[in-house]
Short mmCIF file of C-alpha atoms in Angstrom, two decimals:
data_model
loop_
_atom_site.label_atom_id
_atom_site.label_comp_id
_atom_site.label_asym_id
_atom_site.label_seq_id
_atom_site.Cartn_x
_atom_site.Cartn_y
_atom_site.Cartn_z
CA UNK A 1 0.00 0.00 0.00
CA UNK A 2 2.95 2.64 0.56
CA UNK A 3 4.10 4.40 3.00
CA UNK A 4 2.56 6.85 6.05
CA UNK A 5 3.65 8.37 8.58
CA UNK A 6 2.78 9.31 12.25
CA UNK A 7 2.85 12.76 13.66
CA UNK A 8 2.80 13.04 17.96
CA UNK A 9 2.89 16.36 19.26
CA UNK A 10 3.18 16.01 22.99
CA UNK A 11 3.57 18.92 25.51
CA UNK A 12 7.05 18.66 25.08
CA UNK A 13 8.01 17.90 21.39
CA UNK A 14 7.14 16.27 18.44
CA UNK A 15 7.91 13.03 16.91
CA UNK A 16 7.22 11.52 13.80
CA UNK A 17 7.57 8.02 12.87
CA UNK A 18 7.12 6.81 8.93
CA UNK A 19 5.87 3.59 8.66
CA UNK A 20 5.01 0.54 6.23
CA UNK A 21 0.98 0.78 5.58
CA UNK A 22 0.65 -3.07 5.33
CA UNK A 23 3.16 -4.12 8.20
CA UNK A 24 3.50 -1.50 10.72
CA UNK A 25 7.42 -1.52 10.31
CA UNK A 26 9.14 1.63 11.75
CA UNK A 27 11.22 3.12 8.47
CA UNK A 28 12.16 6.34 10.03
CA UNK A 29 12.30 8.41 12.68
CA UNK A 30 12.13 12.44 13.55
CA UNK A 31 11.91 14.28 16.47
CA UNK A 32 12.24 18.04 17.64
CA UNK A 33 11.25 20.06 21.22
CA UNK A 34 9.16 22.53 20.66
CA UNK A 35 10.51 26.02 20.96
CA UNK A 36 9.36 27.05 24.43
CA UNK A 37 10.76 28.11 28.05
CA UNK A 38 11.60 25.52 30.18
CA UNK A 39 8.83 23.78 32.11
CA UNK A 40 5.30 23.20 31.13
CA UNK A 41 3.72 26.87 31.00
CA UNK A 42 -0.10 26.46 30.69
CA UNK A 43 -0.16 29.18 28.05
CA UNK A 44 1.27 28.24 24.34
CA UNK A 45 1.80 30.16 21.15
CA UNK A 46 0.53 27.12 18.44
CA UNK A 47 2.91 28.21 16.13
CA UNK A 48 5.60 26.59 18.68
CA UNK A 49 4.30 23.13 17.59
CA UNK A 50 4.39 23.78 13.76
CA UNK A 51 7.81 25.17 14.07
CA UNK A 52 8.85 21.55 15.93
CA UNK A 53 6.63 19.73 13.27
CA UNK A 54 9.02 21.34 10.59
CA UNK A 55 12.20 20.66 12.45
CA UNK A 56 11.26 16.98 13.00
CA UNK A 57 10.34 16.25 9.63
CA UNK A 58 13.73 18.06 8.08
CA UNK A 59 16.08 16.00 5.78
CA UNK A 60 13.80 14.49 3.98
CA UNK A 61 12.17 12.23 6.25
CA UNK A 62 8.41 12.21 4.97
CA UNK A 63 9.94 11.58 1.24
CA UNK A 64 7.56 9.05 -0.32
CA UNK A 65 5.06 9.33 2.19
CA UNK A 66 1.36 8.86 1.10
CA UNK A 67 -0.40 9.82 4.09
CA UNK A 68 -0.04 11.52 7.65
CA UNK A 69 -2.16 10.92 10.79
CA UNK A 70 -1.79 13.21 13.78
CA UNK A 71 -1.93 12.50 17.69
CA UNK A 72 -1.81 15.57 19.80
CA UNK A 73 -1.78 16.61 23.69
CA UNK A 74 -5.25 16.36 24.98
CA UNK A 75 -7.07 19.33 26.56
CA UNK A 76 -5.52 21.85 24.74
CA UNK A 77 -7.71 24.56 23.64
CA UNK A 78 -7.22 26.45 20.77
CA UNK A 79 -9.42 29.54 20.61
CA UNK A 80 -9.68 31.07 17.19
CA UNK A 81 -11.40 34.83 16.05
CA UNK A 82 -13.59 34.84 12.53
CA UNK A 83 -10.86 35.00 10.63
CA UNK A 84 -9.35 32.17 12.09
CA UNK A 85 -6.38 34.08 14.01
CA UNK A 86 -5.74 32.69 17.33
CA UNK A 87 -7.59 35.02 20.03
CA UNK A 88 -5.16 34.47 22.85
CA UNK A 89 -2.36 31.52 23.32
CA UNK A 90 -4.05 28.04 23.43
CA UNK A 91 -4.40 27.16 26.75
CA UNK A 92 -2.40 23.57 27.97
CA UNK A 93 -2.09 21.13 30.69
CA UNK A 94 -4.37 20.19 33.81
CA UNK A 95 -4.34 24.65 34.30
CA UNK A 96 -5.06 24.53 38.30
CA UNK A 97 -6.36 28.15 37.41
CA UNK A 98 -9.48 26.40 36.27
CA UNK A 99 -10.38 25.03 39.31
CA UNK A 100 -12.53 27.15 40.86
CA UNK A 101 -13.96 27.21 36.82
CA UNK A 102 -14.84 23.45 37.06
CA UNK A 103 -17.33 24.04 40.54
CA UNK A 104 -18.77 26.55 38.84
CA UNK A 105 -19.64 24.08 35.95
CA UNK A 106 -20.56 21.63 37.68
CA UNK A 107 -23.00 23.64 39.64
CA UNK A 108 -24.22 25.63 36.70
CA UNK A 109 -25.46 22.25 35.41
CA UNK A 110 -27.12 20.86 38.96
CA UNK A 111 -24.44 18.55 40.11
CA UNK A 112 -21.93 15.54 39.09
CA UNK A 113 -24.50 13.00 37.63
CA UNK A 114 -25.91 15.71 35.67
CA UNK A 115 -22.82 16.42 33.98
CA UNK A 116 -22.12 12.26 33.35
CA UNK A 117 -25.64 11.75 31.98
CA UNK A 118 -24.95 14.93 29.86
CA UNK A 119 -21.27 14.34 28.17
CA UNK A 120 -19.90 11.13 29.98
CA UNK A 121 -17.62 13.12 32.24
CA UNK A 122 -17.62 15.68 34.99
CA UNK A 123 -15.65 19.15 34.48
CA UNK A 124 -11.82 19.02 35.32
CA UNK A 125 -9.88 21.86 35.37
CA UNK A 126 -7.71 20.45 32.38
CA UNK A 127 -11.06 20.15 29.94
CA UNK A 128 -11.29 22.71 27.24
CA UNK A 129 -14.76 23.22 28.49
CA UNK A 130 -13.78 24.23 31.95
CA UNK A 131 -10.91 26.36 30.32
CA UNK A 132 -13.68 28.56 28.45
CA UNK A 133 -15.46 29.33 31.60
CA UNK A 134 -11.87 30.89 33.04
CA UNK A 135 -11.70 32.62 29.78
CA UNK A 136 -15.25 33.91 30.43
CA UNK A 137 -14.43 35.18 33.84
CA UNK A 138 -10.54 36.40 33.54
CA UNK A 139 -10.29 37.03 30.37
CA UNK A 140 -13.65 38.77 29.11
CA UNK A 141 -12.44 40.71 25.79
CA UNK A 142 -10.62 37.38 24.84
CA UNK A 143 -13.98 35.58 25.28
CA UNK A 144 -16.16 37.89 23.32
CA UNK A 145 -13.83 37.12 20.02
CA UNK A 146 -13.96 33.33 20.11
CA UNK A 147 -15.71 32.15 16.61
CA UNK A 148 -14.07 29.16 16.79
CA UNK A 149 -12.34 26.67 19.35
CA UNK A 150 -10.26 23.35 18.13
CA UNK A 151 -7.76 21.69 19.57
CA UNK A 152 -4.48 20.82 19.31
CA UNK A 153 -4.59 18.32 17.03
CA UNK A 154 -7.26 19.53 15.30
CA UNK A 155 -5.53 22.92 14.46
CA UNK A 156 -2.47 20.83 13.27
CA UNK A 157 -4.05 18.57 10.78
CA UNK A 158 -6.38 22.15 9.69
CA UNK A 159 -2.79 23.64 9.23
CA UNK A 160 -1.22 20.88 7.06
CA UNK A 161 -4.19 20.93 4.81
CA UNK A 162 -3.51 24.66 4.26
CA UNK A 163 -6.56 26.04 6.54
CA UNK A 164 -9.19 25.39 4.54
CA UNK A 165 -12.88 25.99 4.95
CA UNK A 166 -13.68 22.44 6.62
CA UNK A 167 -12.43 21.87 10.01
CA UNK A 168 -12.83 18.93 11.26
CA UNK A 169 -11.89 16.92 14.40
CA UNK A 170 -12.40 12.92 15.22
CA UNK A 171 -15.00 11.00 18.16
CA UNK A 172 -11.75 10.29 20.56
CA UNK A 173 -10.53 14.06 20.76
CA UNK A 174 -14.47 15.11 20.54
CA UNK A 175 -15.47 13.22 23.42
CA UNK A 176 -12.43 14.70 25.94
CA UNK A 177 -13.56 18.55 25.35
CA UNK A 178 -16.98 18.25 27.92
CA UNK A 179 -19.86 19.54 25.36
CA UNK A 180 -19.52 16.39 23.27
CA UNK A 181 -21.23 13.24 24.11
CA UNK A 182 -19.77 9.56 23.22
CA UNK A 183 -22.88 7.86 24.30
CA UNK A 184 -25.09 10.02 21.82
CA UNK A 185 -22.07 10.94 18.93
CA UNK A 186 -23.33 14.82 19.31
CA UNK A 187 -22.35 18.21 20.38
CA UNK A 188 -23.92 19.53 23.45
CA UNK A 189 -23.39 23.04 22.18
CA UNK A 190 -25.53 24.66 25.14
CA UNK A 191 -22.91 23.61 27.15
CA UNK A 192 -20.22 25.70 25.16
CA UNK A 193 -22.85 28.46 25.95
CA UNK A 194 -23.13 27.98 29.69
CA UNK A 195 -19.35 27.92 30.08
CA UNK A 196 -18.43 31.04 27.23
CA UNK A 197 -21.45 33.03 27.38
CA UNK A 198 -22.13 32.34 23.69
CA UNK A 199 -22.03 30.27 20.49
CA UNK A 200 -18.72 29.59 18.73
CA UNK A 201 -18.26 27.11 15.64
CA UNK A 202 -17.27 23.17 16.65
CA UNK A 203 -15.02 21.27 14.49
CA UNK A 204 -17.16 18.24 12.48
CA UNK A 205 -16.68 14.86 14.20
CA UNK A 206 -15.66 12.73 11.04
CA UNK A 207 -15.67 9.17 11.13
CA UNK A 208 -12.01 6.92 12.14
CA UNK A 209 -11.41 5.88 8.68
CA UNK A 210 -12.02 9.39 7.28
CA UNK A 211 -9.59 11.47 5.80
CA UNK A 212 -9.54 14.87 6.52
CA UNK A 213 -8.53 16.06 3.25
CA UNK A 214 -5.61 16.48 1.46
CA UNK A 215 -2.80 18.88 1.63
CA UNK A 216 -1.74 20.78 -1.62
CA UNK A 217 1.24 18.63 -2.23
CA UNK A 218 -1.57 15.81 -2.24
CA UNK A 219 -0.71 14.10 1.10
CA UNK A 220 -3.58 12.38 2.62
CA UNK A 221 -4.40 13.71 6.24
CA UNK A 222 -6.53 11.14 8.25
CA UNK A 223 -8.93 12.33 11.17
CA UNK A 224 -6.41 12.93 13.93
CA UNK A 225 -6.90 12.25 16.95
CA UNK A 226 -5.98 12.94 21.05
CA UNK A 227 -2.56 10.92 22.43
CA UNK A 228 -4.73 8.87 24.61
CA UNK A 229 -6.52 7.27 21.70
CA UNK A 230 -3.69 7.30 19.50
CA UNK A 231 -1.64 5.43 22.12
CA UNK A 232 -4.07 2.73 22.58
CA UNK A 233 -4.61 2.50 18.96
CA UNK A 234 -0.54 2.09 18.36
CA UNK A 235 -0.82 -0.62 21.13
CA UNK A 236 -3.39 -2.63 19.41
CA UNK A 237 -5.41 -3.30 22.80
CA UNK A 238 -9.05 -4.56 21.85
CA UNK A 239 -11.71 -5.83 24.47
CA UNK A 240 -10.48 -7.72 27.24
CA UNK A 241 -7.88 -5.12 27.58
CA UNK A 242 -6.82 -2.25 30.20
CA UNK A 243 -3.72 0.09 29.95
CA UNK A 244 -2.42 1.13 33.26
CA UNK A 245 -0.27 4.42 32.87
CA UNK A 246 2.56 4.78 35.57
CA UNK A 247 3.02 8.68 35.63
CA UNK A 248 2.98 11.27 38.55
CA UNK A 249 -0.75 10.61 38.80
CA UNK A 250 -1.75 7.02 37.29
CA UNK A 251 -5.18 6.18 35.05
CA UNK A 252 -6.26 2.66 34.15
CA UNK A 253 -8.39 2.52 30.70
CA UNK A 254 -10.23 -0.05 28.64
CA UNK A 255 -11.72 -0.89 25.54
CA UNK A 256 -15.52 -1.50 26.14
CA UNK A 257 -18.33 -1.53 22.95
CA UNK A 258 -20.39 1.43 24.77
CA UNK A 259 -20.36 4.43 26.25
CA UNK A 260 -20.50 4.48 30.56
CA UNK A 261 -22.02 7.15 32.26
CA UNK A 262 -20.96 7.23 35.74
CA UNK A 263 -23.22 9.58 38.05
CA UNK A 264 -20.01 9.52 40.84
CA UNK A 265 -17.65 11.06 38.22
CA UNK A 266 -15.15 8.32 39.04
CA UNK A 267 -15.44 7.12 34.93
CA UNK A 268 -14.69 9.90 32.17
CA UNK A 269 -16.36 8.11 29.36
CA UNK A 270 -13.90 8.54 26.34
CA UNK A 271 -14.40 7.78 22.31
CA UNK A 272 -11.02 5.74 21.26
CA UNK A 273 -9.89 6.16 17.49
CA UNK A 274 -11.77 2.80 15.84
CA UNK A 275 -15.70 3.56 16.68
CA UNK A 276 -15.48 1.17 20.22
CA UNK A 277 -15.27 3.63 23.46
CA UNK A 278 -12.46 3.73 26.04
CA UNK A 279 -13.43 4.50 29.87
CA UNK A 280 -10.53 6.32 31.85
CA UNK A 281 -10.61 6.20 35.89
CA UNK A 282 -7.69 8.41 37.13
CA UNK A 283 -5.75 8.11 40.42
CA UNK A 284 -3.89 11.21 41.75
CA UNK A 285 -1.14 9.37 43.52
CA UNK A 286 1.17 6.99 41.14
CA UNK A 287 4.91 7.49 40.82
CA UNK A 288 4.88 10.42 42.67
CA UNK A 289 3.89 8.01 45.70
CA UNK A 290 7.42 6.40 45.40
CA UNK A 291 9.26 9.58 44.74
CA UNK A 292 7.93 10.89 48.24
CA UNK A 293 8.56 7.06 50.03
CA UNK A 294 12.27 7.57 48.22
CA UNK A 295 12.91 10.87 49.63
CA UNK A 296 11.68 9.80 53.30
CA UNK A 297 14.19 6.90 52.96
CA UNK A 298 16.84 9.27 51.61
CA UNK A 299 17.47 7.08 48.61
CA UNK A 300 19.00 8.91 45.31
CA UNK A 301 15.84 6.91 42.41
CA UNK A 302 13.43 4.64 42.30
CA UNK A 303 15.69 2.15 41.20
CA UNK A 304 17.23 2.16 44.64
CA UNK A 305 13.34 1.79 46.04
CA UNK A 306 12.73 -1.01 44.24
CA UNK A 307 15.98 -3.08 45.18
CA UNK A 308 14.67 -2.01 48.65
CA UNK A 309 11.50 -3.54 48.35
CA UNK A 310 12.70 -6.58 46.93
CA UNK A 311 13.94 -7.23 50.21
CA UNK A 312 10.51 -7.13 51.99
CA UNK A 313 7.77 -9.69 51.38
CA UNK A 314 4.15 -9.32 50.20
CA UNK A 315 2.50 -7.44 52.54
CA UNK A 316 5.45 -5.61 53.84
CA UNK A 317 5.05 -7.22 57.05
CA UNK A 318 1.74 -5.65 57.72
CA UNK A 319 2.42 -1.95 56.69
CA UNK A 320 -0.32 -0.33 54.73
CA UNK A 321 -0.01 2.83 52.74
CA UNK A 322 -3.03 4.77 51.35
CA UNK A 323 -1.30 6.44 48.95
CA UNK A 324 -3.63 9.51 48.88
CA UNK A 325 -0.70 12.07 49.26
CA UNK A 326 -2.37 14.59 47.16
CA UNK A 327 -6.13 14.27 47.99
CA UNK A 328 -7.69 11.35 45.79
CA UNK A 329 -9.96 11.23 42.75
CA UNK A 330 -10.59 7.28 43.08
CA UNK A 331 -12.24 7.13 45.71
CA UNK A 332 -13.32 10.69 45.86
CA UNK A 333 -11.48 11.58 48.98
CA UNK A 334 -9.99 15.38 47.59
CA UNK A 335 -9.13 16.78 50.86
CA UNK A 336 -7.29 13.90 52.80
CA UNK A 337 -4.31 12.91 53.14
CA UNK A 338 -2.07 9.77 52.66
CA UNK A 339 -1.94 6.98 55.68
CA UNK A 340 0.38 4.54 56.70
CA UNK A 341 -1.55 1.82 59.50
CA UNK A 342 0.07 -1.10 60.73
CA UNK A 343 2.70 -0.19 62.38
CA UNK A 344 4.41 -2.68 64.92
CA UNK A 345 8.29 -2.82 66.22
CA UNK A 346 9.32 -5.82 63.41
CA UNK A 347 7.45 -3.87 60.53
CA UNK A 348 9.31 -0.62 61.65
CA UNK A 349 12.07 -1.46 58.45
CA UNK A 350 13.23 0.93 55.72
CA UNK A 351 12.58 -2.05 53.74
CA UNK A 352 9.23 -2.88 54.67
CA UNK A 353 8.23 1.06 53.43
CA UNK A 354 9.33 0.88 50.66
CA UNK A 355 7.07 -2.64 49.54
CA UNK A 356 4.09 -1.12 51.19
CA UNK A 357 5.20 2.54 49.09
CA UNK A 358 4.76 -0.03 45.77
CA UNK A 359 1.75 -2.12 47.37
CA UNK A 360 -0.03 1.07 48.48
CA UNK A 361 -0.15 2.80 44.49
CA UNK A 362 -0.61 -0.89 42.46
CA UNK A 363 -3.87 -1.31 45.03
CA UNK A 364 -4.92 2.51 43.98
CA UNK A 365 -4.52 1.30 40.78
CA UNK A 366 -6.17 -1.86 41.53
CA UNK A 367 -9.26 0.05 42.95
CA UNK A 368 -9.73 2.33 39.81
CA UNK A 369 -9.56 -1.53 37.58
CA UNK A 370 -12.12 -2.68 40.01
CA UNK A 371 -14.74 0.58 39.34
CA UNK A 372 -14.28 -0.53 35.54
CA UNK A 373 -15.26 -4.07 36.31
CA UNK A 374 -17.99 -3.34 38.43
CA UNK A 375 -19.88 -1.66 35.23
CA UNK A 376 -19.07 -4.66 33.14
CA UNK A 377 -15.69 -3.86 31.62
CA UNK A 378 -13.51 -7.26 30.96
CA UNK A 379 -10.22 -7.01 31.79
CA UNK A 380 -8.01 -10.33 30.93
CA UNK A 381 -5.28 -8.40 29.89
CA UNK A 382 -3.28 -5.33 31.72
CA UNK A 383 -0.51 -3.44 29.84
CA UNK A 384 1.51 -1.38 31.79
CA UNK A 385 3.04 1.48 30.81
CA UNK A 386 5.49 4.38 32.14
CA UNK A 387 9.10 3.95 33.12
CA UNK A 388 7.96 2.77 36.72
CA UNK A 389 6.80 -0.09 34.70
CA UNK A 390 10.06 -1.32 34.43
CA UNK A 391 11.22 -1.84 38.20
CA UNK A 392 11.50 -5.41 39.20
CA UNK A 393 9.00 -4.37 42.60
CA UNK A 394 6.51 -3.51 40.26
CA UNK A 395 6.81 -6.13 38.10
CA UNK A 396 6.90 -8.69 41.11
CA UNK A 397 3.69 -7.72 42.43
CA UNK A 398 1.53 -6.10 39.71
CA UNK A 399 -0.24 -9.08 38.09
CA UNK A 400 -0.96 -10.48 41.55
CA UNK A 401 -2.41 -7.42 42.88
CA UNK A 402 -4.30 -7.12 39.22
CA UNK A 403 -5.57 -10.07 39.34
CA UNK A 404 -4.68 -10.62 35.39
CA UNK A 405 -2.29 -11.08 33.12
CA UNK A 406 0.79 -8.26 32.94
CA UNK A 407 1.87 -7.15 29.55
CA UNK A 408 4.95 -4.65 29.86
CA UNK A 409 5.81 -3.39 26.14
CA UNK A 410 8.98 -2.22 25.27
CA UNK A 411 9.55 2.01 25.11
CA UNK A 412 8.09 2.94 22.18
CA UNK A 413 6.13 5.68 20.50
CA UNK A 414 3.26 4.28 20.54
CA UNK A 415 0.93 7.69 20.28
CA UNK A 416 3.28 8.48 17.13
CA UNK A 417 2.29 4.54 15.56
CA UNK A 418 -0.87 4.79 16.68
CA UNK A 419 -1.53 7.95 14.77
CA UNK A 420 0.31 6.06 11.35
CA UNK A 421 -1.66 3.34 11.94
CA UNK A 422 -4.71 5.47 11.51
CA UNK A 423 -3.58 7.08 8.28
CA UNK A 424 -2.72 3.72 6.97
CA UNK A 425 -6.37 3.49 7.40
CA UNK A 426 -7.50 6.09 5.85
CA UNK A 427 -5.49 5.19 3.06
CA UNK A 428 -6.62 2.05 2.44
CA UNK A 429 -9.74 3.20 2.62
CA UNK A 430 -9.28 5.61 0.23
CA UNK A 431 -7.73 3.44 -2.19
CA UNK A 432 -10.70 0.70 -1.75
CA UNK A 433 -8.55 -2.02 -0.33
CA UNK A 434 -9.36 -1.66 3.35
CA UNK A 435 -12.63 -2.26 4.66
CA UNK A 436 -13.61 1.53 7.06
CA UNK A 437 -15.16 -0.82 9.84
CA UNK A 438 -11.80 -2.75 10.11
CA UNK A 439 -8.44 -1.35 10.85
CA UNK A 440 -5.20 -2.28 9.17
CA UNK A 441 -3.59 -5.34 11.41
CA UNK A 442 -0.24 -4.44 12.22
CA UNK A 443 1.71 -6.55 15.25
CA UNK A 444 1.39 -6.03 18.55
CA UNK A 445 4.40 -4.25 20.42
CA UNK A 446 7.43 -6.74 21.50
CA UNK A 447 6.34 -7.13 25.35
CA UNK A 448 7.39 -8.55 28.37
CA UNK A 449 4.29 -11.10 29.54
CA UNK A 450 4.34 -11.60 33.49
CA UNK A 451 1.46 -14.24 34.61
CA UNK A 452 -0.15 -14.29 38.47
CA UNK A 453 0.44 -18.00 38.82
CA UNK A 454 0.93 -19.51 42.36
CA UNK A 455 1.44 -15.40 43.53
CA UNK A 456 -2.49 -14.86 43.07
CA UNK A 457 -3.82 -15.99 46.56
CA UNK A 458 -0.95 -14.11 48.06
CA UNK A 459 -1.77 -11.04 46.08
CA UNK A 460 -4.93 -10.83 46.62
CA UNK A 461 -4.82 -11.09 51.03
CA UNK A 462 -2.80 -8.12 50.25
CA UNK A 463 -5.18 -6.26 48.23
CA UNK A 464 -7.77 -7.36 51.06
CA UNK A 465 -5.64 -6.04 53.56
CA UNK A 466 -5.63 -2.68 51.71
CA UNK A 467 -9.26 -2.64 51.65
CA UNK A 468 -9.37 -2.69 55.13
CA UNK A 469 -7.59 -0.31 56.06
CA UNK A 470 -9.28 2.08 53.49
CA UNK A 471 -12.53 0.81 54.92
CA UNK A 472 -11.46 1.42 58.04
CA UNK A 473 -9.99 5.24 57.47
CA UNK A 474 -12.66 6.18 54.78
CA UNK A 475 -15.83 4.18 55.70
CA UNK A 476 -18.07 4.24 52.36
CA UNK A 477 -15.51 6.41 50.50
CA UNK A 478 -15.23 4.00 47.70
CA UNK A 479 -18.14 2.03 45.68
CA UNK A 480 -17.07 0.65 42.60
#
């Protein structure tokens, strides 16, 4: 079929990988930061990411490419005037400015299940919707000029295909903005009202074998779609799946054939990029729950926690760490703090920390799997991704605590294959020799496979221990 290639612009920088439409094959590679101050500001000039798009695709790198699919950052809202100028920066990342924003939705709506029965999801403070109603408050002239909002992705693939008329966006970046519903496929455009003060134009949804269009040069642009979706996509996880991501703050997501709408808020009911839908359940205390345990113990990584913990047993002798160091989302606990019960003279160990530091954030993990089974969502398989995936104490007690098979893939860019996996697609589709229901099959990553086996039963007294003491400390916090 030819070649495509896969376009990732992440907070950070952008990557492109070029591809082989029939096999997947990595050809090439690109990559460039984009052109920004250090850190993560929450306000960004969009030209930053075309500039890094250029720089990554220098030297040639898309020559004899037939079609380009782009994954972007999620959340990022890019507000446009009539004339389709940006209005102000686009605004980025989880914004903590929003906060106060998001009560205001949520009460300008009646509450948290009226929000879930509405879109799927209650307002964060990263959502684009909850980022219009700070623009509505703080930044009034800015508000009164928005014609049109996109995001990031959206205003990349609108930019390769030289800005035309159409603007279009896909169901997996749709559904993470708050005013669009995956359970009904439609815009809730009152809600754009109630958090702007007015109207503005929405990108059309198109469908995930779409194209876009096609630039001048007569490159094929697929739909596009949020790094979330594209990531799963590039992973190949179908039903029966969950990905676990390992970051600061850790979210389990599956594959399930509807939408879930979740009056608690604990679900944000996601689109993915091949029609299915992909719930998300988010935990506020991941890696950042070992970083604090390897500070305490005045060890230099995690690396160093890890060989700790190895030299503990399951259950770290009875020490139990609720890992809630920064409030918690699952359960719904945003104003405590973290806990460690069980403390006796022979479980008073550096050692014995440090397992119940790794215990404490796999059964947080654990809990947000088990509010995804308890609406019907199988999960037989787990991948599990983030460089915290790779430490031997996480590996050791993961699939026990899971109570499923492990599957650690190697480091890869999977958001970047994910998003050449959809323009191989769209190609196909295009040319009439793939089917638009049916994706191109490309092979899954090269993973490491780690089974419970005879650890199970041992796992899951631990897990039961957890319970208790979260039972215990937050009586009817948490109800799958």
């Amino acid at each position: 079929m030819g070649i495509v290639a896969g376009l990732d612009s992440s907070p950070d920088f952008t990557r492109i990988v070029v591809c082989d439409a029939d096999t997947g094959a990595v050809l090439r590679q690109g990559y460039a930061p984009h052109p920004m101050e250090e850190g993560r500001p929450s306000d960004v000039d969009p030209q930053a990411w075309l500039l890094s798009l250029g720089e990554a695709a220098g030297g040639g790198l898309l020559e004899g490419v037939q079609a380009i699919g782009v994954s972007s950052q999620q959340n990022a809202l890019v507000p446009l005037d009539a004339q389709g100028n940006t209005v102000r920066p686009a605004l980025v990342g989880g914004d903590k400015r929003a906060q106060v924003a998001a009560a205001d939705l949520v009460d300008a709506l009646g509450g948290r299940e009226a929000w879930a029965q509405a879109v799927g999801c209650v307002p964060q403070a990263a959502q684009p919707v909850t980022k219009l109603r700070w623009l509505a408050k703080n930044e009034p002239e800015s508000a009164r000029r928005i014609a049109v909002l996109l995001q990031a992705h959206d205003w990349l693939v609108w930019q390769l295909l030289g800005r035309p008329v159409r603007r279009t966006t896909d169901r997996g970046g749709a559904s993470g903005t708050g005013y669009w519903s995956a359970a009904t496929g439609g815009y809730r455009p009152d809600l754009v009202e109630l958090a702007l003060g007015h109207q503005a134009m929405l990108p059309e949804v198109i469908g995930p074998a779409d194209a876009a269009g096609t630039t001048p040069e007569g490159l094929l642009i697929s739909a596009g779609t949020g790094e979330t979706m594209a990531a799963a996509f590039g992973l190949g996880i179908g039903l029966g799946d969950a990905v676990v991501s390992l970051g600061a703050s850790g979210s389990v997501m599956a594959v399930h054939p509807e939408a879930l709408a979740d009056q608690t808020g604990m679900i944000t009911s996601l689109a993915d990029a091949t029609g299915m839908h992909l719930p998300v359940v988010t935990t506020l205390n991941a890696v950042r729950t070992l970083r604090g345990t390897a500070e305490l113990l005045g060890l230099p990584d995690l690396e160093s926690l890890s060989d700790l913990a190895m030299k503990s047993t399951p259950g770290a002798h009875g020490l139990v760490l609720l890992p809630y160091l920064e409030g918690e989302r699952t359960p719904s606990l945003p104003h405590t703090a973290g806990t460690l019960a069980g403390l006796r003279r022979e479980s008073m160990k550096p050692e014995h920390l440090a397992r119940a530091a790794f215990e404490g954030m796999l059964c947080g993990l654990a809990d947000a799997l088990d509010v995804l089974r308890g609406r019907g969502v199988e999960v037989r398989r787990v991948f599990l991704l983030g460089q915290a995936a790779e430490l031997p104490a996480v590996q050791a007690a993961a699939p026990s605590l899971f109570g499923a098979q492990v599957v650690v893939p190697q480091p890869a860019d999977y958001a970047a294959i994910g998003a050449a996996r959809q323009a191989a697609w769209a190609l196909g589709v295009s040319q009439g020799t793939l089917d638009p229901r049916t994706p191109p099959t490309w092979p899954g990553p090269a993973a490491q496979v780690l089974e419970p086996g005879d650890e199970l039963a041992v796992g899951q007294a631990v897990r039961q221990q957890f319970v208790s003491v979260r039972e215990q400390t937050h009586p009817g916090a948490f109800r799958p």
